[in-house]
CSV table of C-alpha atoms in Angstrom, one decimal:
chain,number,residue,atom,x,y,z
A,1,UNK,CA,0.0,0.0,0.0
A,2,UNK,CA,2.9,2.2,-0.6
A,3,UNK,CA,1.2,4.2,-3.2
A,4,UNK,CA,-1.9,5.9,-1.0
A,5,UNK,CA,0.1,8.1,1.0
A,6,UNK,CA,1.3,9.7,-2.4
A,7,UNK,CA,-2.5,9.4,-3.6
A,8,UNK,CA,-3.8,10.7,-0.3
A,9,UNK,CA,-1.3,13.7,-0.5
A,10,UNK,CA,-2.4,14.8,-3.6
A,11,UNK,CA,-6.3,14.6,-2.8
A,12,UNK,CA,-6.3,16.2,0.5
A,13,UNK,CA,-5.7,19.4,2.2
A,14,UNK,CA,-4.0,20.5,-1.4
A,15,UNK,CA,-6.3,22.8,-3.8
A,16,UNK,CA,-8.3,20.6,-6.7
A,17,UNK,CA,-10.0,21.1,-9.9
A,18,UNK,CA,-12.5,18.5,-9.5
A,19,UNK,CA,-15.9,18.3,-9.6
A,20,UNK,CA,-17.3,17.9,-6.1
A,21,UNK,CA,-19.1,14.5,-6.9
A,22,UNK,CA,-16.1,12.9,-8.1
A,23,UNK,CA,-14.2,14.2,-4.7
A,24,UNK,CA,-16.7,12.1,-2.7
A,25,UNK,CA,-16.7,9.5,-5.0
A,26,UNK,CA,-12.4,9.4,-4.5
A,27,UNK,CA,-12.8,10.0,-1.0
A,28,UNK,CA,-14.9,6.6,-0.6
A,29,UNK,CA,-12.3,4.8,-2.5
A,30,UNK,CA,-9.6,5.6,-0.4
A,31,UNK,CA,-11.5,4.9,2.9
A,32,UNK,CA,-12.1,1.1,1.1
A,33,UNK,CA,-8.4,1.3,0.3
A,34,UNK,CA,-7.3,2.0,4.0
A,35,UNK,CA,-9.6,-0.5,5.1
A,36,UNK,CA,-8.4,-3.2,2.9
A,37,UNK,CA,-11.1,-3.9,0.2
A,38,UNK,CA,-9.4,-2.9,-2.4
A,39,UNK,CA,-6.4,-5.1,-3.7
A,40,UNK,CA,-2.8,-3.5,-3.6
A,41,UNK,CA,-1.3,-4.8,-6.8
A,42,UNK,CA,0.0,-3.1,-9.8
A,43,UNK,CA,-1.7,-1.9,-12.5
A,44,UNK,CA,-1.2,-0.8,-16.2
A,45,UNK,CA,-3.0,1.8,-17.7
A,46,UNK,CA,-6.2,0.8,-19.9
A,47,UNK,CA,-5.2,1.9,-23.0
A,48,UNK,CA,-5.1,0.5,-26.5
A,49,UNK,CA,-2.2,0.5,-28.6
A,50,UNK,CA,-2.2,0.6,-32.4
A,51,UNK,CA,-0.5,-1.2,-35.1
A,52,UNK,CA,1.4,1.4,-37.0
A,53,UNK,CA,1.6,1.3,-41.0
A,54,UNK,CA,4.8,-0.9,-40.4
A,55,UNK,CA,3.0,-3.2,-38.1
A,56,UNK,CA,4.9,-1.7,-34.8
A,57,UNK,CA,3.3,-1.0,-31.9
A,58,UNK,CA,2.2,2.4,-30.7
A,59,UNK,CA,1.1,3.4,-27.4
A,60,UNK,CA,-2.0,5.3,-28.7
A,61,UNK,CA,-4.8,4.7,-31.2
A,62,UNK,CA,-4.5,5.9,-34.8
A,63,UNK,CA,-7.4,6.9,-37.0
A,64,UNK,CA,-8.1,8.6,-40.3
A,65,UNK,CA,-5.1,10.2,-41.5
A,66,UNK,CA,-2.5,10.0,-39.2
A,67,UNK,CA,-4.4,10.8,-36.1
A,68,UNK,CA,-3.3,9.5,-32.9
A,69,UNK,CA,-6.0,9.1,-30.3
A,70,UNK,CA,-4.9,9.5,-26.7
A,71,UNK,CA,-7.4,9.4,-23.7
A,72,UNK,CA,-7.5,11.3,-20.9
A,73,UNK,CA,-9.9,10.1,-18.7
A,74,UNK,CA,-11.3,9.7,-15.3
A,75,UNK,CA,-9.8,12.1,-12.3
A,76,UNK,CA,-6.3,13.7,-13.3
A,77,UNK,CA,-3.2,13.3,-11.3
A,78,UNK,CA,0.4,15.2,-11.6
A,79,UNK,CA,2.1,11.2,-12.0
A,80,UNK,CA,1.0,8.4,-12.0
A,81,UNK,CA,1.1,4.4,-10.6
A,82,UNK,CA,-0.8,1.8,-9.7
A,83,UNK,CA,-3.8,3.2,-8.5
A,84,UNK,CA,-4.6,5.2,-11.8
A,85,UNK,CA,-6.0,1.6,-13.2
A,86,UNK,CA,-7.7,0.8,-10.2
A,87,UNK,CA,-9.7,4.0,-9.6
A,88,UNK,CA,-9.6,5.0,-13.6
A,89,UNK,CA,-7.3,8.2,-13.7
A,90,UNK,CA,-4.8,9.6,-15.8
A,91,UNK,CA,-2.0,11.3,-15.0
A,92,UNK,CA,-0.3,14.5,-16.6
A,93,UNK,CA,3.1,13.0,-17.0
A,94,UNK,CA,1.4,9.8,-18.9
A,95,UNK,CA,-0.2,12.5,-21.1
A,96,UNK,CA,2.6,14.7,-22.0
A,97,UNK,CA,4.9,11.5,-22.9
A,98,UNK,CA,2.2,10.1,-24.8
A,99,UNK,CA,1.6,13.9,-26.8
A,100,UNK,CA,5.4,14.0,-26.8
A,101,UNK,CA,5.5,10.5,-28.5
A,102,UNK,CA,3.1,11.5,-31.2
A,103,UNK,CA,5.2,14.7,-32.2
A,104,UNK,CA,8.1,12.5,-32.9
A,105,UNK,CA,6.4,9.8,-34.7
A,106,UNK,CA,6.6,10.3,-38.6
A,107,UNK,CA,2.9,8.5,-39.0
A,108,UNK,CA,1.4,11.3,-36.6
A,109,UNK,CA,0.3,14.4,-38.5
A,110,UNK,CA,-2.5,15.2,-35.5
A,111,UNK,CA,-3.6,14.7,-32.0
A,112,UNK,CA,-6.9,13.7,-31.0
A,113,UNK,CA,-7.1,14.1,-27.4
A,114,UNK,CA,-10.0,12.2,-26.3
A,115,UNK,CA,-11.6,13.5,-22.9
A,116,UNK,CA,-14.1,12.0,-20.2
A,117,UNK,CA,-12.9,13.0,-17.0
A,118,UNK,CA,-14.3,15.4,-13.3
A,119,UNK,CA,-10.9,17.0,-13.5
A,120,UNK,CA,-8.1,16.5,-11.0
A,121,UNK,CA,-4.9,17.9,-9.1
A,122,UNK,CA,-3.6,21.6,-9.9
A,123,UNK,CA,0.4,20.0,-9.2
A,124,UNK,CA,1.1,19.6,-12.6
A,125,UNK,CA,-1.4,21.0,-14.4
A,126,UNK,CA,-0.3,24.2,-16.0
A,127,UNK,CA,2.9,22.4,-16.9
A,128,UNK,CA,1.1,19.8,-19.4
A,129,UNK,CA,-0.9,23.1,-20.2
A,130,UNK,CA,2.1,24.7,-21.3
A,131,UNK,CA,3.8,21.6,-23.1
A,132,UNK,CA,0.6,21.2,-25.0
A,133,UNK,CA,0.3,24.8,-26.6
A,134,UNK,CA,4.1,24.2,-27.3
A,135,UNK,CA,3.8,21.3,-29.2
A,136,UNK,CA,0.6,22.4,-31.1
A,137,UNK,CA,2.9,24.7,-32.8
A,138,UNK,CA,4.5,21.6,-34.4
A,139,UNK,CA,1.4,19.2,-35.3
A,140,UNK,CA,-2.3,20.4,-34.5
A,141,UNK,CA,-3.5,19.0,-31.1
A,142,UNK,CA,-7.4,18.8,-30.6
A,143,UNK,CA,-9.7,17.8,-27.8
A,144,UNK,CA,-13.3,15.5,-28.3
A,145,UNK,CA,-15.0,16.0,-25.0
A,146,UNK,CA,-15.8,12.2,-24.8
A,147,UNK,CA,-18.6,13.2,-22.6
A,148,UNK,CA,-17.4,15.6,-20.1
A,149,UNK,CA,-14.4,17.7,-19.4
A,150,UNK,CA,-14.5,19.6,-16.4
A,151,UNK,CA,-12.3,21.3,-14.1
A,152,UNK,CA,-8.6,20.3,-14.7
A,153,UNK,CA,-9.9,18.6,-17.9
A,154,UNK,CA,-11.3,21.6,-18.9
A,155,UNK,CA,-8.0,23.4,-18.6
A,156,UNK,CA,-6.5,20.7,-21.1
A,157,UNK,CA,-9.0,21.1,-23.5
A,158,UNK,CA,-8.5,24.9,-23.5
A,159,UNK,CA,-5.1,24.6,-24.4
A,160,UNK,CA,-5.8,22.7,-27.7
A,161,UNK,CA,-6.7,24.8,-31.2
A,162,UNK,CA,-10.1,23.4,-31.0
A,163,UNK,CA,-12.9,21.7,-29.1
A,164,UNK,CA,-15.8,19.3,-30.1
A,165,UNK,CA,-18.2,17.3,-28.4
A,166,UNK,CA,-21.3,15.0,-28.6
A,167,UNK,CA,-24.8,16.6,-28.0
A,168,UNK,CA,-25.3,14.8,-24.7
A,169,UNK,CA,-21.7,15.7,-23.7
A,170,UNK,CA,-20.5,18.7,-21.0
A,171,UNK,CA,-17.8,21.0,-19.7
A,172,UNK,CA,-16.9,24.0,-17.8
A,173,UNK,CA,-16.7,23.7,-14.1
A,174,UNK,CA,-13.9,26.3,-14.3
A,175,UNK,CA,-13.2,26.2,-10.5
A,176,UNK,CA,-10.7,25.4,-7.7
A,177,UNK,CA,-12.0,23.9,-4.3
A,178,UNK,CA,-9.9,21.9,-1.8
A,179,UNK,CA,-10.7,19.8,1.4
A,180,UNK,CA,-10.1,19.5,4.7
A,181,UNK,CA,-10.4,16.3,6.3
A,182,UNK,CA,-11.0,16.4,10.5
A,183,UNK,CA,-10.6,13.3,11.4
A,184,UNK,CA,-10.5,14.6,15.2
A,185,UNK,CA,-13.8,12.6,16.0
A,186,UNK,CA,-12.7,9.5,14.5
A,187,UNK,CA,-9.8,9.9,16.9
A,188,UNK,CA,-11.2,10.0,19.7
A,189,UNK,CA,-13.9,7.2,19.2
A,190,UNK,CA,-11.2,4.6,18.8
A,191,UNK,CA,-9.1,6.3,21.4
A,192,UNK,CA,-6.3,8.1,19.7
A,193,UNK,CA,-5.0,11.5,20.1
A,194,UNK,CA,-2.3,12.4,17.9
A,195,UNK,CA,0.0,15.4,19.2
A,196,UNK,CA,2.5,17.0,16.5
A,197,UNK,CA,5.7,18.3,17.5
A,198,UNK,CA,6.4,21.5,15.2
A,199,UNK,CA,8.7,24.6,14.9
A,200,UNK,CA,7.0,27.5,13.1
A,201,UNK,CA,3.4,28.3,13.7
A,202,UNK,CA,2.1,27.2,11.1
A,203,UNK,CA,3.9,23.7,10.7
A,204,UNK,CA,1.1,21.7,11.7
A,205,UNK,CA,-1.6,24.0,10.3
A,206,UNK,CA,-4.7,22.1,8.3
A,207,UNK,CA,-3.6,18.4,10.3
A,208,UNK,CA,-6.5,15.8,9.7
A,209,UNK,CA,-6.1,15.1,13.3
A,210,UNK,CA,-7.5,18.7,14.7
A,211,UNK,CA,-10.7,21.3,13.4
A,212,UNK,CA,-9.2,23.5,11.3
A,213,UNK,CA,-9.4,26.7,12.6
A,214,UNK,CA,-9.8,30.7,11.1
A,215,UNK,CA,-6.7,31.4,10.0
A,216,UNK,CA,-5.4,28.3,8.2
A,217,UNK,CA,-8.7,28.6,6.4
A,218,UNK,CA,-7.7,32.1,5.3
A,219,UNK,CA,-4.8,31.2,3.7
A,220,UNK,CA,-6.2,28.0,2.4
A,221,UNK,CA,-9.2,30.5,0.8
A,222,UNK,CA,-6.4,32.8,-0.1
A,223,UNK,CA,-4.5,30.0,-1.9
A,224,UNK,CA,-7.8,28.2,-3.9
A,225,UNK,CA,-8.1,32.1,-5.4
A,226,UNK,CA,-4.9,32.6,-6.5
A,227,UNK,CA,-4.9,29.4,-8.3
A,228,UNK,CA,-8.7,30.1,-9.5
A,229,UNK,CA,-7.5,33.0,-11.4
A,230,UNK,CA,-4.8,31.6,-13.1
A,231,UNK,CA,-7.8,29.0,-14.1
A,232,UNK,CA,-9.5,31.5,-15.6
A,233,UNK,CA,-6.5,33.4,-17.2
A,234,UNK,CA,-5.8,30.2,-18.9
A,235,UNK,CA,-8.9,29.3,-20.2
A,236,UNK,CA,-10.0,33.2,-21.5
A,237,UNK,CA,-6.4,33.3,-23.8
A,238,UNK,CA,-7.1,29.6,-25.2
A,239,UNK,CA,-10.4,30.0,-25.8
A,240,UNK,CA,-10.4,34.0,-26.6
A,241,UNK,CA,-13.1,34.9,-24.2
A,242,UNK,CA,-13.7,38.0,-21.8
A,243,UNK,CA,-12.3,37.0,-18.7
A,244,UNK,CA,-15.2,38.1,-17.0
A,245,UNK,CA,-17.3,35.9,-19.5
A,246,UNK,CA,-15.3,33.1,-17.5
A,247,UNK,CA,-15.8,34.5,-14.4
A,248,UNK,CA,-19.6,34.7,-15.0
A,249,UNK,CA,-20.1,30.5,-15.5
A,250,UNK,CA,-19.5,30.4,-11.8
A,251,UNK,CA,-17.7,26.9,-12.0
A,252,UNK,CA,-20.8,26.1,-13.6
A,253,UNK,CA,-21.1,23.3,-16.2
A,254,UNK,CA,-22.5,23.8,-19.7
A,255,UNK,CA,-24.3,21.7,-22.1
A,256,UNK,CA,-23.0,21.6,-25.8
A,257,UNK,CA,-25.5,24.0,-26.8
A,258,UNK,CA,-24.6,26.6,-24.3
A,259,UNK,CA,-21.0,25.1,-25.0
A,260,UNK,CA,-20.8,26.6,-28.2
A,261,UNK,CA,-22.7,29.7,-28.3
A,262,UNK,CA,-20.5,30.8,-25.6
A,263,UNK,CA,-17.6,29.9,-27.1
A,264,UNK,CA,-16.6,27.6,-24.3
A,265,UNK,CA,-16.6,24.7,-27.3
A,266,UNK,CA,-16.3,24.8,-31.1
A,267,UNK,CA,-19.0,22.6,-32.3
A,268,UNK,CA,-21.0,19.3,-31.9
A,269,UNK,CA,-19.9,16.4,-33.6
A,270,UNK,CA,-19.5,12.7,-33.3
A,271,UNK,CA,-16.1,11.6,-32.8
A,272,UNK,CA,-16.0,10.1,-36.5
A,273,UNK,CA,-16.4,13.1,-38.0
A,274,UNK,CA,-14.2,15.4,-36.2
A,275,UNK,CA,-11.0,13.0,-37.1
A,276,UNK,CA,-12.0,13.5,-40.6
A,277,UNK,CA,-12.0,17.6,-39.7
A,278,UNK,CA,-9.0,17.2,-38.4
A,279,UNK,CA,-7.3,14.9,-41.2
A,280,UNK,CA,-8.5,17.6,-43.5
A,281,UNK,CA,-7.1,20.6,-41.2
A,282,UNK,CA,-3.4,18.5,-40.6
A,283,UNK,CA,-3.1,17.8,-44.5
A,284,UNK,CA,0.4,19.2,-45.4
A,285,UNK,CA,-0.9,22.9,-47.6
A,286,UNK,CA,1.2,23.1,-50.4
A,287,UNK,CA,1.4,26.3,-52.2
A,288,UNK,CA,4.0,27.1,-54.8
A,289,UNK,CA,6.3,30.5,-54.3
A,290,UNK,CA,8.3,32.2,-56.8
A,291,UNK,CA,11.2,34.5,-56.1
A,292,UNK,CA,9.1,37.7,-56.0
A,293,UNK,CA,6.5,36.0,-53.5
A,294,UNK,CA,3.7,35.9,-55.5
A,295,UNK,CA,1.8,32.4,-56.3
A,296,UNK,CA,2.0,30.2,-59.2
A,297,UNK,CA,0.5,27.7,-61.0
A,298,UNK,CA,3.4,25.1,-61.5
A,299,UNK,CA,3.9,21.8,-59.5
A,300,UNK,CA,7.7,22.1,-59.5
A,301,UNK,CA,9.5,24.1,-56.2
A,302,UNK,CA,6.4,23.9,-53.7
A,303,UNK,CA,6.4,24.2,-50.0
A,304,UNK,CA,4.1,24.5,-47.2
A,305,UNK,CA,2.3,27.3,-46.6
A,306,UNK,CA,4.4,27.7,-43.4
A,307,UNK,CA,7.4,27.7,-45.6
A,308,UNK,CA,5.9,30.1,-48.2
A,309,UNK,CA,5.4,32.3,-45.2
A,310,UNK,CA,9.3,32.6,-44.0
A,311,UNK,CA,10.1,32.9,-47.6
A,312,UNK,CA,7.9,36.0,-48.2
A,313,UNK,CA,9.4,37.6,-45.1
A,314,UNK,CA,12.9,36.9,-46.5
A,315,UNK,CA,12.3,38.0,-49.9
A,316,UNK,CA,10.3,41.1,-48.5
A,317,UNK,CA,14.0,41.7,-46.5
A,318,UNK,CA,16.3,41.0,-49.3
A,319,UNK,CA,14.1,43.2,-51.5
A,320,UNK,CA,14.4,46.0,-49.0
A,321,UNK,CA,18.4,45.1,-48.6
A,322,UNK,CA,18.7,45.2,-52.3
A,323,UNK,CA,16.9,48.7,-52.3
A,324,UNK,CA,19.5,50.0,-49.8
A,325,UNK,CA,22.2,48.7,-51.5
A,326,UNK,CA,21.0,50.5,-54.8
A,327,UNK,CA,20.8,54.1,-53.0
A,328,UNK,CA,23.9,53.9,-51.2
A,329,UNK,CA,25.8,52.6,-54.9
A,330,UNK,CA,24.5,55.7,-56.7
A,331,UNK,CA,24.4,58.1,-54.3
A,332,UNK,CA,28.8,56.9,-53.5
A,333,UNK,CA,29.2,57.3,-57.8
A,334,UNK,CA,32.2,59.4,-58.8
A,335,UNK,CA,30.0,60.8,-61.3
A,336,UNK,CA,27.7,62.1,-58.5
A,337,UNK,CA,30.5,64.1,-57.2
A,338,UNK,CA,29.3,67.7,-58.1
A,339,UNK,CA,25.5,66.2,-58.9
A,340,UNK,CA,24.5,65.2,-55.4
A,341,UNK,CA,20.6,66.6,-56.3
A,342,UNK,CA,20.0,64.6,-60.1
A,343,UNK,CA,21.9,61.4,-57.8
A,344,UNK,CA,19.4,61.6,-55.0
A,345,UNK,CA,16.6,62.6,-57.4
A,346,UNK,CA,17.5,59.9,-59.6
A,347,UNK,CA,18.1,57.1,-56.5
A,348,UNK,CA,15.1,57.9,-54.8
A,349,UNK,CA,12.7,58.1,-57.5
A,350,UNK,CA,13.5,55.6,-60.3
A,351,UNK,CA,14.7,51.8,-60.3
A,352,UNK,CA,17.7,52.3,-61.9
A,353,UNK,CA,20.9,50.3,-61.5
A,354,UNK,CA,23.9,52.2,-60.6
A,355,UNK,CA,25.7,51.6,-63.5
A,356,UNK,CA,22.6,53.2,-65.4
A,357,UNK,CA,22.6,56.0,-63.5
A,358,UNK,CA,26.4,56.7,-63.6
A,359,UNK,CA,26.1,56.9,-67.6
A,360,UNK,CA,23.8,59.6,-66.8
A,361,UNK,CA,25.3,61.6,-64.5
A,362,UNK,CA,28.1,61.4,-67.2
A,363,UNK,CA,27.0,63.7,-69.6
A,364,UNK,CA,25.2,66.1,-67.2
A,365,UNK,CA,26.9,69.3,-66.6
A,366,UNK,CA,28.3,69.5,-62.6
A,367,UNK,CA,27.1,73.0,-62.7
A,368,UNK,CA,23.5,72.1,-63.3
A,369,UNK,CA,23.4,69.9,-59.9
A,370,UNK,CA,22.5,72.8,-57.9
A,371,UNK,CA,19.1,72.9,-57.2
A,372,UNK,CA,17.6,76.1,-57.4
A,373,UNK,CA,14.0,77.0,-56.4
A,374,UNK,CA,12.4,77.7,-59.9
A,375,UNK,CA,10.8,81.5,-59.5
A,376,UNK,CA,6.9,81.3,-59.7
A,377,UNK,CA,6.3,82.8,-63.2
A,378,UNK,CA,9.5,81.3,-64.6
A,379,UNK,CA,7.2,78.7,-66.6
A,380,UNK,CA,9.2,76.0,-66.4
A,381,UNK,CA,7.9,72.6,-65.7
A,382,UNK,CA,8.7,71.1,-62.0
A,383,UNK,CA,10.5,67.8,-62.0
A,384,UNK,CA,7.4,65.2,-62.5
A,385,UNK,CA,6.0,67.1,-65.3
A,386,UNK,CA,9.5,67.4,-67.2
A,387,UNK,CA,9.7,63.5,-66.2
A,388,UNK,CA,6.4,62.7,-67.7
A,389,UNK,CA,7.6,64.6,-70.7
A,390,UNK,CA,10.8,62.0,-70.9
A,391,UNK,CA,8.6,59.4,-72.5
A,392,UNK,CA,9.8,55.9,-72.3
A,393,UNK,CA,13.4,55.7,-74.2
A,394,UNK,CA,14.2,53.1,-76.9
A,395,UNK,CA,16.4,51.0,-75.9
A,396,UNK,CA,16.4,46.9,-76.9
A,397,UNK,CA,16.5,45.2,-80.2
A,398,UNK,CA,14.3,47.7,-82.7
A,399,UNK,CA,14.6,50.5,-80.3
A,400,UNK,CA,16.4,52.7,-82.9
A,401,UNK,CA,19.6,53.9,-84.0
A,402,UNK,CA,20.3,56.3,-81.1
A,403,UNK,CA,23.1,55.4,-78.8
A,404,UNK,CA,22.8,55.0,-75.2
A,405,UNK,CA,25.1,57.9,-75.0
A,406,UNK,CA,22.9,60.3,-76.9
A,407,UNK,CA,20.0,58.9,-75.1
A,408,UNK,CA,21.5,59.3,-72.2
A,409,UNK,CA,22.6,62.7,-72.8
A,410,UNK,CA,18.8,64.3,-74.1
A,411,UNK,CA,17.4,62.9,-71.2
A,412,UNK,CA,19.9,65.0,-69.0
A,413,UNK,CA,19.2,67.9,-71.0
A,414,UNK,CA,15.3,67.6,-70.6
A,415,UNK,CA,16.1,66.9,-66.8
A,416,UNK,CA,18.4,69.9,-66.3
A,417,UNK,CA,15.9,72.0,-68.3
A,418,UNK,CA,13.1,71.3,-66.1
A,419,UNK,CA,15.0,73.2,-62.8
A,420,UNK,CA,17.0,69.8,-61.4
């Protein structure tokens, strides 16, 4: 019986997310337990294991495509032993490896987390919260409310990307309560008195072998609401509610309806169907990405969308690198020396290489590059309309028999002329 001390440690005097029911319900156990009638041996957990495409064995079901199924059902405890068999819990650490197990295998493209359980122990709760949100960044992680989640359960659920349940199934209770156990009564009928010797006042406070008085109930109080609004932290960021939309459930449980018009649940579904969703949803996206980031039609160099997404952002920054690298060649040209105002005009306004722009500067006269305010009944043309004047200049095979000197050179003239 080496186990219940653990157990009763982690079910007593020690803030749950349970629902109330299932507290009595493990409360009655242990009494059987610590009366003998029920049998101290070991245990494995009830799960099912899958054959894999390869015919190896997997610790969790698979279904559709690539969709491991793990359960997480009955009351929740931080770790785990022989007792999670015997009274039908689950514990975090069996959860996470499980998860954990799934994101390395190669035939996993989802998670299916498949819950029917009152809730359980905060110890180790916002841990497997955590991990989960973590590792639904690399495969998506869902949760079928197989027909409850409450409580601690809850808080799982709320850390997946979605949330789906039968019609007859419930969740919420987003709560914290905890126990105190005077057993002082007991004592005394069987003719014990127990009589701790502590340093520190409050050593031996919230002992099952004395009432518990005002102020260990205070901080006991104190303790349950710190804890209850991390609860509801958690649950109003994974579900992107109000907090105070939490708040208002009371610990309350809803039905699916009221599930998903609050937003507590994302639809109703039977358990089929939402492994086909979520085949569908983990179904690599391809999309195919050029070098300018725009989308094309050709099988040839696709990636996921993920991909396409850090390519855009590095093609958006090598563009912009490009573009500095452009500016800062023409505006350092030896031909802008004595030009500075046609180079910056001609950096900051066109796309024109450097070595484009350097033929240019060429043939302009150094002592046009002065700018000088144009007087207001000069009637000369200000810089865009002498540029729209410019036309487009021929250039390529058929563009004509004018070098790209003399181009070069009436295009400076009609630049200078217009007050560069």
């Amino acid at each position: 019986m080496k186990t219940l001390p653990h157990l009763i440690g982690q079910l007593y005097n020690t803030p749950l997310m349970l629902t109330l029911d299932k507290a009595e319900e493990l409360h009655m156990a242990m009494n059987l337990a610590l009366s003998g009638g029920l049998p101290a041996k070991a245990m494995s957990d009830g799960f099912a294991p899958s054959a894999g495409p390869a015919g190896e064995r997997k610790p969790y079901a698979m279904a559709g495509n690539g969709v491991a199924i793990i359960p997480v059902m009955g009351p929740l405890l931080q770790r785990g032993g022989w007792m999670d068999a015997l009274c039908g819990m689950s514990s975090y650490d069996r959860v996470a490896a499980l998860v954990d197990s799934a994101m390395r295998d190669r035939d996993v493209n989802a998670v299916l987390l498949e819950v029917d359980s009152p809730g359980g122990s905060v110890a180790g709760l916002f841990t497997l919260t955590s991990r989960l949100k973590a590792m639904g960044e690399q495969k998506p992680i869902w949760t079928y409310a197989n027909e409850g989640a409450f409580s601690a359960a809850y808080a799982i659920a709320a850390a997946t990307q979605k949330i789906y349940l039968p019609s007859t199934a419930m969740v919420g209770s987003v709560g914290v309560i905890a126990m105190h156990v005077d057993q002082s009564q007991r004592d005394k009928a069987q003719g014990l008195s127990y009589t701790p010797i502590f340093a520190g006042d409050k050593k031996a406070a919230g002992n099952s072998h004395t009432p518990l008085d005002d102020a260990t109930r205070a901080d006991m109080q104190r303790e349950v609401g710190r804890l209850y609004g991390m609860f509801v932290d958690h649950v109003a960021e994974g579900r992107q509610l109000d907090r105070q939309a939490v708040i208002d459930t009371q610990a309350g449980l809803l039905n699916a309806d009221d599930a998903v018009a609050s937003r507590f649940a994302d639809g109703i579904a039977s358990i089929e169907d939402t492994v086909q969703m979520l085949s569908d949803a983990a179904k690599p996206q391809s999309v195919v990405f050029n070098l300018k980031g725009n989308s094309m039609s050709q099988p040839e160099n696709t990636i996921t969308a993920a991909q396409a997404a850090i390519a855009e952002q590095a093609a958006a920054a090598s563009a912009k690198s490009a573009e500095r690298t452009r500016i800062s060649a023409i505006l350092d040209l030896p031909q802008a020396q004595g030009r500075e105002a046609l180079a910056r005009k001609l950096a900051m306004t066109t796309d024109m290489p450097a070595d484009a722009v350097a033929g240019l500067l060429e043939v302009a006269p150094a002592a046009a590059v002065t700018p000088t305010t144009p007087a207001a009944n000069s009637g000369k043309p200000d810089f865009a309309a002498a540029m729209a004047e410019l036309g487009n200049p021929a250039v390529g095979a058929g563009g004509g028999d004018a070098s790209g000197a003399t181009t070069a050179e009436a295009m400076a003239k009609q630049i200078l002329t217009a007050g560069v």
